[in-house]
Amino acid sequence: MKSLRYILAFIILPLAFGTLSANAEENNPLPPPKRGEFREGRSERPIPGLTKEESDQVKAAMEKAKSDTAVAAAEKALQEARQAARDTEGDKTDKRKVVMDAQEKLQAAMKTAMIKADPTVEPLLKKVEENRKNDRDERGERGPRDRGPKPEKE
């Protein structure tokens, strides 16, 4: 009787679970996204706070802005800051500050280039920023540079 349990436990059950996992792979043909990649359809969703048409307009301006030299320089500076933070020893907060500064410069360069490419997106960008700020305030979160006391919930 004991040997029957061992046979069941070590031979039959793994085979059964192996077929279950094989079926799971067949049902989900898309592999999980790799780091830095996104699943299909993510870019199809509208930007929160904007209509589909407004979102498409902002995304088109963003695509045009990616070819701007200031944006390319800011992206390169961000990559260098990240690499330097990985390669050097030291305080993590200092490294984060350098990377966050580079990210802010990239965001500012991207915003400027988007407005230069299509001036009609400026009010839309303000609308998105206001929407994000309101969401953050509702959740009681602070921005990355806000080091003051947390606002009290009512």
Coordinates of C-alpha atoms in Angstrom, one line a residue, residues 15 17 34 37 52-53 57 67 71-72 82 92 95 99 109-110 118-119 127 130-131 134 137:
L15 CA 2.7 13.9 -15.0
F17 CA 0.6 18.7 -13.2
K34 CA 10.4 41.7 -20.8
E37 CA 8.6 46.3 -23.1
K52 CA -9.3 59.6 -27.2
E53 CA -8.9 62.4 -29.8
Q57 CA -3.0 64.5 -30.5
S67 CA 13.4 63.5 -33.0
V71 CA 15.3 65.5 -26.2
A72 CA 18.0 63.2 -27.6
R82 CA 21.7 55.8 -14.6
K92 CA 22.0 55.8 -2.7
K95 CA 22.5 58.6 -6.9
V99 CA 19.0 60.3 -11.8
A109 CA 12.9 68.9 -22.9
M110 CA 10.1 66.6 -24.1
D118 CA 2.3 71.3 -32.0
P119 CA 1.4 74.4 -29.9
K127 CA -4.8 69.3 -18.2
E130 CA -3.6 68.9 -13.2
N131 CA -5.3 65.6 -13.4
N134 CA -5.5 65.9 -8.2
D137 CA -3.8 64.7 -3.7

